[in-house]
Coordinates of C-alpha atoms in Angstrom, one line a residue:
M1 CA 11.6 50.4 -31.0
D2 CA 10.1 47.3 -28.6
L3 CA 6.4 46.9 -28.7
I4 CA 6.3 47.2 -24.5
E5 CA 7.4 51.3 -25.4
Q6 CA 3.9 51.7 -26.8
Y7 CA 2.2 50.3 -23.5
L8 CA 4.5 51.3 -21.2
P9 CA 7.4 54.0 -21.6
T10 CA 7.0 55.0 -18.1
Y11 CA 7.4 52.6 -15.2
H12 CA 9.0 52.7 -12.1
F13 CA 10.0 49.3 -12.1
S14 CA 11.7 46.1 -14.5
E15 CA 13.7 43.7 -14.8
K16 CA 15.3 42.5 -18.1
H17 CA 16.7 38.6 -19.0
A18 CA 17.8 37.0 -22.7
L19 CA 18.9 34.0 -24.0
N20 CA 20.8 33.5 -27.5
V21 CA 18.7 30.0 -29.0
A22 CA 19.6 28.0 -31.8
S23 CA 16.7 28.4 -33.7
T24 CA 14.4 30.5 -36.1
P25 CA 12.1 33.3 -35.0
E26 CA 9.3 31.1 -36.1
Q27 CA 10.0 28.3 -33.9
V28 CA 11.6 30.9 -31.0
M29 CA 7.7 32.2 -31.1
A30 CA 6.0 29.4 -30.8
A31 CA 7.5 28.3 -27.6
V32 CA 7.2 31.5 -26.5
L33 CA 3.2 30.5 -27.5
D34 CA 3.3 27.5 -25.7
Y35 CA 5.0 28.5 -22.9
R36 CA 3.2 27.5 -19.8
P37 CA 5.3 28.6 -16.7
D38 CA 3.1 25.9 -14.2
N39 CA 5.2 23.2 -15.4
D40 CA 7.7 25.0 -14.1
Y41 CA 8.3 23.4 -10.4
L42 CA 10.2 26.8 -8.9
F43 CA 7.3 28.6 -10.4
R44 CA 4.5 26.2 -8.7
S45 CA 5.8 26.2 -5.5
A46 CA 6.6 29.9 -5.7
I47 CA 3.0 30.5 -7.0
T48 CA 1.9 28.4 -3.5
L49 CA 3.7 30.3 -1.0
R50 CA 2.8 33.7 -2.2
E51 CA -1.2 32.3 -2.6
L52 CA -0.8 30.9 1.2
P53 CA -1.9 33.5 3.4
I54 CA -5.7 33.4 0.6
R55 CA -6.2 29.9 0.4
L56 CA -5.5 29.7 4.1
L57 CA -8.1 32.7 4.7
D58 CA -10.7 30.9 1.9
R59 CA -10.7 27.9 4.0
L60 CA -11.1 29.5 7.1
Q61 CA -14.4 31.0 5.4
G62 CA -15.5 27.9 4.9
K63 CA -14.7 28.5 1.4
D64 CA -13.3 25.1 -1.5
F65 CA -9.6 25.4 -1.3
A66 CA -9.9 24.2 -4.5
S67 CA -11.9 27.1 -5.9
R68 CA -9.1 29.8 -6.6
K69 CA -7.2 29.2 -9.6
P70 CA -3.9 29.2 -9.1
F71 CA -2.3 32.6 -10.8
N72 CA -0.7 31.7 -14.2
M73 CA -0.2 33.2 -18.1
E74 CA -4.2 33.1 -17.8
N75 CA -4.1 35.5 -16.2
F76 CA -2.6 38.0 -18.3
T77 CA -4.1 39.8 -21.1
L78 CA -2.5 39.3 -24.9
L79 CA -1.8 43.7 -25.5
E80 CA -0.3 43.0 -29.4
Q81 CA 1.4 40.3 -31.1
I82 CA 4.4 41.5 -34.1
S83 CA 4.1 38.4 -36.6
D84 CA 7.3 36.5 -35.1
R85 CA 9.3 39.8 -33.5
D86 CA 7.1 41.1 -30.8
I87 CA 4.6 39.9 -27.9
V88 CA 3.5 41.9 -25.1
F89 CA 1.5 41.0 -22.4
G90 CA -0.4 42.6 -19.6
L91 CA -2.1 42.8 -16.5
A92 CA -3.7 45.4 -14.6
G93 CA -4.5 46.1 -10.7
K94 CA -3.3 46.0 -7.4
F95 CA -0.8 42.7 -7.1
W96 CA 1.0 43.1 -3.9
R97 CA -3.0 41.9 -2.2
S98 CA -3.0 38.6 -1.2
D99 CA -6.1 38.0 -4.1
Y100 CA -3.9 40.1 -6.8
G101 CA -6.2 42.5 -6.6
Q102 CA -6.4 41.4 -10.3
T103 CA -9.1 43.9 -12.4
P104 CA -9.6 41.7 -16.1
L105 CA -8.6 43.1 -18.9
V106 CA -10.6 42.2 -22.2
D107 CA -7.4 44.2 -24.4
A108 CA -4.7 46.3 -25.5
E109 CA -7.8 49.2 -25.2
D110 CA -8.8 48.2 -21.7
F111 CA -4.8 48.1 -20.6
F112 CA -5.0 51.8 -22.0
A113 CA -7.8 53.1 -20.4
F114 CA -7.2 51.5 -16.8
S115 CA -6.7 54.7 -14.3
E116 CA -7.9 52.6 -11.1
P117 CA -6.8 55.0 -8.2
A118 CA -3.5 52.5 -5.9
S119 CA -3.1 50.5 -8.6
A120 CA -0.3 49.6 -10.9
K121 CA 0.3 48.0 -14.6
L122 CA 2.4 45.1 -15.6
A123 CA 3.6 44.8 -18.8
L124 CA 5.5 41.5 -20.1
S125 CA 7.2 41.6 -23.5
F126 CA 8.6 39.2 -25.6
S127 CA 11.0 40.3 -28.2
I128 CA 13.2 37.8 -31.0
E129 CA 15.7 39.7 -33.2
R130 CA 17.2 37.1 -35.8
L131 CA 21.4 36.7 -34.9
G132 CA 21.6 34.4 -38.2
N133 CA 20.8 31.4 -40.0
R134 CA 19.6 29.2 -37.3
S135 CA 20.5 31.7 -34.6
T136 CA 18.5 33.9 -32.3
R137 CA 18.4 36.4 -29.5
L138 CA 15.4 36.1 -27.4
R139 CA 14.5 38.7 -24.5
T140 CA 11.9 39.4 -22.0
E141 CA 11.2 42.0 -20.5
T142 CA 8.5 43.2 -17.3
R143 CA 7.7 46.7 -16.4
I144 CA 5.3 48.2 -13.9
L145 CA 4.0 51.1 -13.7
C146 CA 2.2 52.5 -10.8
L147 CA -0.5 54.9 -11.2
D148 CA 0.0 56.8 -8.2
K149 CA 2.2 57.5 -5.3
D150 CA -0.1 55.5 -2.9
A151 CA 0.6 52.2 -5.5
Q152 CA 4.1 53.0 -5.4
R153 CA 4.6 53.4 -1.4
K154 CA 2.9 50.0 -1.5
F155 CA 3.8 47.3 -4.6
A156 CA 7.8 48.7 -3.7
P157 CA 8.2 46.2 -0.8
Y158 CA 6.4 43.6 -2.7
W159 CA 8.5 43.9 -5.7
Y160 CA 11.5 44.5 -3.6
L161 CA 10.3 41.0 -1.9
I162 CA 9.5 38.9 -5.4
R163 CA 12.3 39.7 -7.1
P164 CA 15.4 37.9 -6.5
V165 CA 12.6 34.6 -7.4
S166 CA 10.8 36.5 -10.4
G167 CA 14.2 37.0 -11.6
L168 CA 14.8 33.6 -11.3
I169 CA 11.9 32.7 -12.8
R170 CA 12.2 34.3 -15.4
V171 CA 15.6 32.7 -16.2
R172 CA 13.7 29.4 -16.0
M173 CA 11.3 30.5 -18.5
L174 CA 13.6 31.9 -20.9
K175 CA 15.2 28.2 -21.0
S176 CA 12.6 26.6 -21.2
I177 CA 11.2 28.2 -24.3
S178 CA 15.0 28.2 -25.9
Q179 CA 14.9 23.8 -24.7
S180 CA 11.0 23.6 -26.5
A181 CA 12.0 25.6 -29.6
Q182 CA 14.9 24.0 -29.7
R183 CA 13.2 20.3 -30.0
S184 CA 11.0 21.7 -32.7
A185 CA 13.7 22.3 -34.6
G186 CA 15.0 19.2 -34.9
D187 CA 11.4 17.8 -36.0

C-alpha cells in the first residue's frame, strides 16, 4: 500500500505519472528531496501566469510586487517519509483563490485535523520501487479531497483549467528527478 493511502484514501480529483529510472532507490529519493520545480522554466512561467491577478492587485493596492514569494515546494508540508520508498507532502486551503487560500500546516497532525468549510486538502506523493540492481520505478500521485460540496463546486473548474499544465509539469518533474538521480549514479 502506498503511503498516500494513509493521508487521502478518498478523494475527488487525482493525477498519476510514472517513469523508470536507471538508478538506485536511494539515489532517486535523494533527487526527489533535492528537486526544486522553480528551476523549470515551464513551472516558473505557469506560476507567473497563475499569480498575475494577485500580483496586479497587490500593485494596485501599493504593495511591494516582490513581497509575495512565488508558489513552490516550500509551500508544501512534509507529512511523512518512509526511507527511500515513499514520501508524502500536503497542502490545505482554497487553492482556486488568486492567493491560493493556503492554510499553513506544521505537520501530519495538522493535515489530518484540517476541516475548514469550503476548503480542500491535497496530498502529493512520490513512491519508489526497486525493479533491479540499478533500475527503479518512480511514481508521483496528486490527490485532492474537497471537504464539502461548496469546495468541490469551486475547485472543479480550477482543476479542469490547470490539469493539462499540471500534468505536463509532473512529467517534466519526473524527467528532471530521473536525470539528477542518473547523474549521481555516474559519480
